[in-house]
Short mmCIF file of C-alpha atoms and ligand atoms in Angstrom, two decimals:
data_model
loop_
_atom_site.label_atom_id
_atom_site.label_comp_id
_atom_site.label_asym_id
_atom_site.label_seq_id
_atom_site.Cartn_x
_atom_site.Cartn_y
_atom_site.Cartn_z
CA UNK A 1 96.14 62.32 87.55
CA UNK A 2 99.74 63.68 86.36
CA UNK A 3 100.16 67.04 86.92
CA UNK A 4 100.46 69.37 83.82
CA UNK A 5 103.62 70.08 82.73
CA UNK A 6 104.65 73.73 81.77
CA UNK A 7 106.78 74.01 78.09
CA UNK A 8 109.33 77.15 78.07
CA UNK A 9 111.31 77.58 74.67
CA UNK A 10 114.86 78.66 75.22
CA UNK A 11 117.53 79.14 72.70
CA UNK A 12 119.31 76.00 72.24
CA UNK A 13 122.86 77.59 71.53
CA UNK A 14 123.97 81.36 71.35
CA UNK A 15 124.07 84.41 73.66
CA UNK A 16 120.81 83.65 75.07
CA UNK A 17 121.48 80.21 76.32
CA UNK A 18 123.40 80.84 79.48
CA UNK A 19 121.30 83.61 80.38
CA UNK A 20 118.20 82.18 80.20
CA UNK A 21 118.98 78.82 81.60
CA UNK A 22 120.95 80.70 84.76
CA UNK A 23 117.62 82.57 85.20
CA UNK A 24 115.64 79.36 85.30
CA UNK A 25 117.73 78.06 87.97
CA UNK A 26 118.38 80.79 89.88
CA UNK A 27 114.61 80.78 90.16
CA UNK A 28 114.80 77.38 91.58
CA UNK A 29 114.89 74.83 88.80
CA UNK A 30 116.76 72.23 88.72
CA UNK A 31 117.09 69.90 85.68
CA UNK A 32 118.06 66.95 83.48
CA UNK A 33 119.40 66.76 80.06
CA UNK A 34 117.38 64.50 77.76
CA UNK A 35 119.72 62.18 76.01
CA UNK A 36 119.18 63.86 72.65
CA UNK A 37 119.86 67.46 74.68
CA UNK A 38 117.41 68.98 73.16
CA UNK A 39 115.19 69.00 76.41
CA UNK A 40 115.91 69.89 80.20
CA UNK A 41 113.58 67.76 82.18
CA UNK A 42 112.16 70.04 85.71
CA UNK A 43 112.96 67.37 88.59
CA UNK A 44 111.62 69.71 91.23
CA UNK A 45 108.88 71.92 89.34
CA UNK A 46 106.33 70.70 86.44
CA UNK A 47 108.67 72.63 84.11
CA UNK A 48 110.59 71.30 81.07
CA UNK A 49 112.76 73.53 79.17
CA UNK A 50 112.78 72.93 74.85
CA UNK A 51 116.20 74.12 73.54
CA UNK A 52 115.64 75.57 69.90
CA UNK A 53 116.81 78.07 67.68
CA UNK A 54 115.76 81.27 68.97
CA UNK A 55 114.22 82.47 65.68
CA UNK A 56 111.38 79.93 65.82
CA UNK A 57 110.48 80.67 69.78
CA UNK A 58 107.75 83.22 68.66
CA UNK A 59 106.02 80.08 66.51
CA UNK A 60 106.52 77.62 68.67
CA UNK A 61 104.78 79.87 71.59
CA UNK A 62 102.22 81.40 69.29
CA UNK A 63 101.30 78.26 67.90
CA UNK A 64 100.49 76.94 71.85
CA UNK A 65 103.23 74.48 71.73
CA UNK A 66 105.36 75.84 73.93
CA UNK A 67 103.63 77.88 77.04
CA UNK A 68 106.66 80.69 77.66
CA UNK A 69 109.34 81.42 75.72
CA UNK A 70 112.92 83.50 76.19
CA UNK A 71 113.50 85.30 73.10
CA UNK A 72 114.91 88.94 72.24
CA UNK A 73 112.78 91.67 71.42
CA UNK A 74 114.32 92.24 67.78
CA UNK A 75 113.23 88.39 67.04
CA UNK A 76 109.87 88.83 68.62
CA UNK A 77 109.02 91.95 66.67
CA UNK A 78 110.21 90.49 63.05
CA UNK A 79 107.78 87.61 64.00
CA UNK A 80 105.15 89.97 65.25
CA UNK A 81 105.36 91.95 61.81
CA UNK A 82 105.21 88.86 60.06
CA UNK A 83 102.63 87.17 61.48
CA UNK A 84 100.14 90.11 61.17
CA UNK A 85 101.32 90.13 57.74
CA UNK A 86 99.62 86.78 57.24
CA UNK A 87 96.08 87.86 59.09
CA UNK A 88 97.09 86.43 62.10
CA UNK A 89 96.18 88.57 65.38
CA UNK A 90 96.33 86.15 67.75
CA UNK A 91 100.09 86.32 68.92
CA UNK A 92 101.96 86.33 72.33
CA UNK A 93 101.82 87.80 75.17
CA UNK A 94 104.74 89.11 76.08
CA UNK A 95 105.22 89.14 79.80
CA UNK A 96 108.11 91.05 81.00
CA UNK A 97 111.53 92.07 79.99
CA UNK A 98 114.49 90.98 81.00
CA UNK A 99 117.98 92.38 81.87
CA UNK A 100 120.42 90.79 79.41
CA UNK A 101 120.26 90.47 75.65
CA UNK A 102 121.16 93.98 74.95
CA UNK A 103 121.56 95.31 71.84
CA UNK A 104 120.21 97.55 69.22
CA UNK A 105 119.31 97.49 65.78
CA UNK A 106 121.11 99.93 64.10
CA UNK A 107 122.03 101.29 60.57
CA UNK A 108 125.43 100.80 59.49
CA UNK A 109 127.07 102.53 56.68
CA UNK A 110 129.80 103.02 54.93
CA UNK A 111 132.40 105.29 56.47
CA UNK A 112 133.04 107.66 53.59
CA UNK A 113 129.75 107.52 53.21
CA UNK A 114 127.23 110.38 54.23
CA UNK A 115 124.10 109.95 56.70
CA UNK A 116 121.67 112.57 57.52
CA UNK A 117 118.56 110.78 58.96
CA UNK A 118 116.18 109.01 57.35
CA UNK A 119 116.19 110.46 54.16
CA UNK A 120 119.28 109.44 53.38
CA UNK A 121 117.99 106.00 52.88
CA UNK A 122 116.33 107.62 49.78
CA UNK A 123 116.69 104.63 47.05
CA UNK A 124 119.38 103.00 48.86
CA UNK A 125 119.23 98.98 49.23
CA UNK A 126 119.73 97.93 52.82
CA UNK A 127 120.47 94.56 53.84
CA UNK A 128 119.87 93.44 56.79
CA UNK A 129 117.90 89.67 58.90
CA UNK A 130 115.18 91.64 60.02
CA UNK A 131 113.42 93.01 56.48
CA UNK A 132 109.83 93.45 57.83
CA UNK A 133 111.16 95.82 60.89
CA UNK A 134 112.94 97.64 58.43
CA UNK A 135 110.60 97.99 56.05
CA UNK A 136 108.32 99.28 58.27
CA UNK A 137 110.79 102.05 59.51
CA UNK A 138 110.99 102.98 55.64
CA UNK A 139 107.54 103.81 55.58
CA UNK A 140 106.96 105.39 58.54
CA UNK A 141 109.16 107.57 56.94
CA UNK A 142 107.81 107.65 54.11
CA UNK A 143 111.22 106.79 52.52
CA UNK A 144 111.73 104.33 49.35
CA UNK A 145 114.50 101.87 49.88
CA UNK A 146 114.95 98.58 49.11
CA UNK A 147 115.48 96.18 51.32
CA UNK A 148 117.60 92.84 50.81
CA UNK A 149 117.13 90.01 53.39
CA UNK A 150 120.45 88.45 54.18
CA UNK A 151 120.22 85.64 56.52
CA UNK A 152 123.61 85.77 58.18
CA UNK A 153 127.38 87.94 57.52
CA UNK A 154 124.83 91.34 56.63
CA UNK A 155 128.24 93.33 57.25
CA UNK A 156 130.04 92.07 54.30
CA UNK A 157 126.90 92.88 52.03
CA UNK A 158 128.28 96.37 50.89
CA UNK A 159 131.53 94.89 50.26
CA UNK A 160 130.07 92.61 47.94
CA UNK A 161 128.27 95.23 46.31
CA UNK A 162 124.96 93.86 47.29
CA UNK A 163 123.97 96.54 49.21
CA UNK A 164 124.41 100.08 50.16
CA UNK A 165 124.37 100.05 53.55
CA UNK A 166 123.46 97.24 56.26
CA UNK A 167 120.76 97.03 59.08
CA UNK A 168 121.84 94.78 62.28
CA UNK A 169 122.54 94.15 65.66
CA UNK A 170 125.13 96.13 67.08
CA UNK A 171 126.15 95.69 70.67
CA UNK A 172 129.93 97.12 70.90
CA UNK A 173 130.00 98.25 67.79
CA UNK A 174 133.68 96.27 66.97
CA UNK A 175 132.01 94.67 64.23
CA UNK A 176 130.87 97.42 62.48
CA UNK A 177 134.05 99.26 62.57
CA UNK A 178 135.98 96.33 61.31
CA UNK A 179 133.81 96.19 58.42
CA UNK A 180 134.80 99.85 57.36
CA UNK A 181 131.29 100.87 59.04
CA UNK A 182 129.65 103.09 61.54
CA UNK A 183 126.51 103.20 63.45
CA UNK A 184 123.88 105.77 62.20
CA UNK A 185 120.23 105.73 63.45
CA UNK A 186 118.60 103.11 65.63
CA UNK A 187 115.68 101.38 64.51
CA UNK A 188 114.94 99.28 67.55
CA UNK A 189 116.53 98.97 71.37
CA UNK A 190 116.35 95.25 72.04
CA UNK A 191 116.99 92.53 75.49
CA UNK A 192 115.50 89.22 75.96
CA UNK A 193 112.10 89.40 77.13
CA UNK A 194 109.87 86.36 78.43
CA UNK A 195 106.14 85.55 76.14
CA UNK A 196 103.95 83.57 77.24
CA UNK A 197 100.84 81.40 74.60
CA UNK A 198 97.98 83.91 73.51
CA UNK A 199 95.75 80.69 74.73
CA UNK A 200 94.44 80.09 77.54
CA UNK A 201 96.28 77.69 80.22
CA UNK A 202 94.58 75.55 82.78
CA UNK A 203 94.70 76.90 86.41
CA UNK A 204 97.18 73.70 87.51
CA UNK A 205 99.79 75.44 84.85
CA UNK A 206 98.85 79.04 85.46
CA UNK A 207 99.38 79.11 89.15
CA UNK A 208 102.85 77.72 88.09
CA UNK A 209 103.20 80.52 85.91
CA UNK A 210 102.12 83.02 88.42
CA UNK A 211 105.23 82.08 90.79
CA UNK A 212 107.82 81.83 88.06
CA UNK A 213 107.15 85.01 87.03
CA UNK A 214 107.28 86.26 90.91
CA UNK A 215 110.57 84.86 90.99
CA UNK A 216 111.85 86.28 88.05
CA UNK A 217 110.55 89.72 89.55
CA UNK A 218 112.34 88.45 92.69
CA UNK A 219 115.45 87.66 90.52
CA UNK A 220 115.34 90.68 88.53
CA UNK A 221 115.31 92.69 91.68
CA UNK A 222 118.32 91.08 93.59
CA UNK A 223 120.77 91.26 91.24
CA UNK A 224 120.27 95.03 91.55
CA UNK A 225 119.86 95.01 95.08
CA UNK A 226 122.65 95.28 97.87
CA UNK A 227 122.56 95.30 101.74
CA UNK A 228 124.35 98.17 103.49
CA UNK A 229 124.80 98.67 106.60
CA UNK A 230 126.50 101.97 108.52
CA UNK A 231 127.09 103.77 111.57
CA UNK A 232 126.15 107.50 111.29
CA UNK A 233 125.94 110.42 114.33
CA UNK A 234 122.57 110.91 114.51
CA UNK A 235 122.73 114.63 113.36
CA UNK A 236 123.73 113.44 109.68
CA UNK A 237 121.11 110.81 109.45
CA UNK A 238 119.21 113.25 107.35
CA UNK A 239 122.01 113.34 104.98
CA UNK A 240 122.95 110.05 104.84
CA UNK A 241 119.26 108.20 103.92
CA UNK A 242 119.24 110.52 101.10
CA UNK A 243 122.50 109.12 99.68
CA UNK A 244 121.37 105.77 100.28
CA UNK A 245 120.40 105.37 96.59
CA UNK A 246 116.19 103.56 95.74
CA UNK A 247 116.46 102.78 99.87
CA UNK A 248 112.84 102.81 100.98
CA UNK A 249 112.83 102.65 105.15
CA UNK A 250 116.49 101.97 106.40
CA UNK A 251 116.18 100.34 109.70
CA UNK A 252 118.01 102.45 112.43
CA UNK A 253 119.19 100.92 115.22
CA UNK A 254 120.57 102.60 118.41
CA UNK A 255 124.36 101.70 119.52
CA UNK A 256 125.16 100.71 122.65
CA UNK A 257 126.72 103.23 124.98
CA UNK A 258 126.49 106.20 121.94
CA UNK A 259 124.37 108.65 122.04
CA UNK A 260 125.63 110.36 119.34
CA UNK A 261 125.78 107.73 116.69
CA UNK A 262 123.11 104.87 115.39
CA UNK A 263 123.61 101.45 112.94
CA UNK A 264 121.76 102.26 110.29
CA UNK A 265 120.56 98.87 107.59
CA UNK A 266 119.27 99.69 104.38
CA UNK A 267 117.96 97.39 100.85
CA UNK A 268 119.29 99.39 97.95
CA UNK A 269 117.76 98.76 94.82
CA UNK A 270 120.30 100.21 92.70
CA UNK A 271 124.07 99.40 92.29
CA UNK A 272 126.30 101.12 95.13
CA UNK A 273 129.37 102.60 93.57
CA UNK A 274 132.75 103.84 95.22
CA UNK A 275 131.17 107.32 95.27
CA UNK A 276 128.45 106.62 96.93
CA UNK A 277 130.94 105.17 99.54
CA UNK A 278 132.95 108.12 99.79
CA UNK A 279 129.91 110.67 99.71
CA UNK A 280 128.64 108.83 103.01
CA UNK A 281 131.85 108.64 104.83
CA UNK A 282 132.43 112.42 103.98
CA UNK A 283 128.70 112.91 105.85
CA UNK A 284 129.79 111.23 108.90
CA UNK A 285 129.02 107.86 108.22
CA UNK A 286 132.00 104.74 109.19
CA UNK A 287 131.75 101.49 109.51
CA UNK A 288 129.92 100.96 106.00
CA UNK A 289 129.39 97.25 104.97
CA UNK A 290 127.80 96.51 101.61
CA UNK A 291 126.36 92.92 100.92
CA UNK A 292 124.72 91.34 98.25
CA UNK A 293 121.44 90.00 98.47
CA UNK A 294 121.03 85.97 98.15
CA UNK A 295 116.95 86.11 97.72
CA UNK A 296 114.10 88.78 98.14
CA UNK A 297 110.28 87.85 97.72
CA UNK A 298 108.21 91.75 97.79
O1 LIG B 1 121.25 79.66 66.14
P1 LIG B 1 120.26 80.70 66.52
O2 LIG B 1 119.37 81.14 65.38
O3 LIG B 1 119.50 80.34 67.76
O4 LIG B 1 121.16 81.97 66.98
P2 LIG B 1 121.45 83.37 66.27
O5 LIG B 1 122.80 83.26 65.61
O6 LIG B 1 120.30 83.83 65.45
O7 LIG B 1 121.49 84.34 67.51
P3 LIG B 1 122.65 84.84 68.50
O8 LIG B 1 122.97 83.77 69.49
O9 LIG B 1 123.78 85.48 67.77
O10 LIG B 1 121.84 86.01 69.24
C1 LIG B 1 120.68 85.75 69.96
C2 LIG B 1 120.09 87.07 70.42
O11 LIG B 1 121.05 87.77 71.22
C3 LIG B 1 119.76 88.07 69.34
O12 LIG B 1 118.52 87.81 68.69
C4 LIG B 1 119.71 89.38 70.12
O13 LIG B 1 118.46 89.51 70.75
C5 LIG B 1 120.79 89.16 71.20
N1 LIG B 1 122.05 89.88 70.93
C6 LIG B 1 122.66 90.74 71.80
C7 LIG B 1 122.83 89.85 69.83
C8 LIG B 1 123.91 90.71 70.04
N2 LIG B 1 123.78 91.24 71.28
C9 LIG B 1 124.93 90.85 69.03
N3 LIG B 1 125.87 91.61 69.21
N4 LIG B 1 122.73 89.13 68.69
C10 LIG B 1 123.68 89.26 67.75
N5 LIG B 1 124.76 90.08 67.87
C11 LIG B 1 125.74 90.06 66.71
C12 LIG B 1 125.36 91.01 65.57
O14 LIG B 1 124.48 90.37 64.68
C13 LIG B 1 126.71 91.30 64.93
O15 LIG B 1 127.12 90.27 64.08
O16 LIG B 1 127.02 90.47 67.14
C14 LIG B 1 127.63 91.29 66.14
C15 LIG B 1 127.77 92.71 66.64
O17 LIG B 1 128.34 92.74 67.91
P4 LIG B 1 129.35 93.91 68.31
O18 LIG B 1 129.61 93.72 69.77
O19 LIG B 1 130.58 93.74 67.46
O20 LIG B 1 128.65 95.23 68.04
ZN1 LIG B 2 118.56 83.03 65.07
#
């Protein structure tokens, strides 16, 4: 019998797509293009990837069609709103978050215009792509506003007169300024996150499952992690595993002919900057190597 194959909804084109797809593979995929491109056939894992636009990955996934999905947090919520909205509870799961996608969904007003927290929203129309997140932060306020839904260019809204101030996406903020507006509160703190179909799957697919999601752990983990590896007299050793920064057990190992001094070989978790560098040279340490890590399996 063929083996079942495993459906994972990625965006089809925007900031997502790279991302995701680099994930995928750096998790061991490897894949075809279908002629119409709108699916990456798994030649090496039961795995095909659907390429769509990122607002329907929550319905495609809810509805069981799909079996994962890569979507960002500020979709998946609108979609979660909505669909409890319409009496339905059975959603996604969503799995684990992941580390691009960043943004935040923030209010943006008018720069000779006032804001003082929520209540300045008081009777204000907001437009914004994402009306049943906002509306929701209106009432847990306990504000009245109104909100407009805009489905894309929300930044020129005020301009137009359509609104009073906007709700939207904001990573560097450049967009808002050029728009003559500035960041007040944040509703939501948003990255891509992976969901996975509220249904069950058989065990064929969800042992599948089970190791993607190990390796995405795995990958998650690596591009944090870095290799270092030191000399250090053995009277600063103290000192210098404590600088070692989210180092669990550094491996020491003695040098040959020294007394005095030992290697020592650490996995750091976290990102090793200059300073760190410079704080464990001025405690002794020389010789310091740091190297990424290709693959780690915990
Ligand atoms: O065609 P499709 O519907 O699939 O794509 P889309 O146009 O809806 O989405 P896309 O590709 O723009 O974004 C996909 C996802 O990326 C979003 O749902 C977010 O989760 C995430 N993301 C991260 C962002 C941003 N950063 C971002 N800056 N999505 C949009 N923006 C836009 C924002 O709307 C605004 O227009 O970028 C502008 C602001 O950027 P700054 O840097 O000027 O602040
Ligand atoms: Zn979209």
């Amino acid at each position: 019998m063929e083996q079942p194959r495993i459906k994972i909804a990625v965006q089809k084109s925007g900031r997502l797509t790279d991302h995701s797809m680099e994930l995928l593979t750096r998790c061991g995929l490897s894949y075809s293009r279908g002629r119409d491109q709108l699916i990456c056939y798994g030649e090496n894992m039961p795995m095909d990837v659907l390429l769509v636009r990122d607002d329907d990955i929550p319905g495609l996934v809810q509805e069981d069609v799909c079996d994962l999905g890569i979507v960002g947090m500020n979709v998946l919520e609108e979609a979660r709103l909505d669909l409890q909205s319409q009496g339905v509870n059975n959603l996604f799961n969503q799995i684990r978050l992941l580390d691009f996608g960043h943004c935040r969904l923030s209010f943006g007003v008018p720069v000779d215009e006032a804001y003082e927290g929520p209540q300045s929203l008081t009777g204000k129309r907001i437009a914004t792509s994402y009306p049943r997140i906002v509306g929701k932060y209106l009432e847990r306020h306990g504000v009245p506003g109104t909100v407009v839904t805009f489905s894309g260019a929300v930044e020129l809204a005020p301009r137009l007169g359509k609104a009073d101030l906007i709700c939207d996406l904001v990573s560097t903020g450049a967009t808002l300024k050029a728009h003559s507006l500035y960041e007040a509160d944040t509703v939501l703190e948003s990255r891509a996150a992976i969901i996975q179909t509220p249904l069950d799957v058989c065990p064929e697919k969800e042992a599948w499952i089970q190791r993607l999601l190990q390796r995405i752990g795995g990958v998650l983990q690596v591009r944090e992690s870095k290799y270092i590896m030191l000399h250090a007299p053995r009277n600063a050793l103290g000192e210098v595993r404590e600088l070692l920064p989210g180092s669990e057990a550094p491996t020491i190992i003695p040098l040959e002919g020294r007394d005095d001094k030992v290697a020592v070989h650490a996995v750091c978790r976290e990102n090793i900057f200059w300073e760190t560098l410079e704080d464990l040279k001025e405690a002794g340490a020389s010789a310091i190597l740091v190297i990424p890590v290709e693959k780690m399996l915990a």
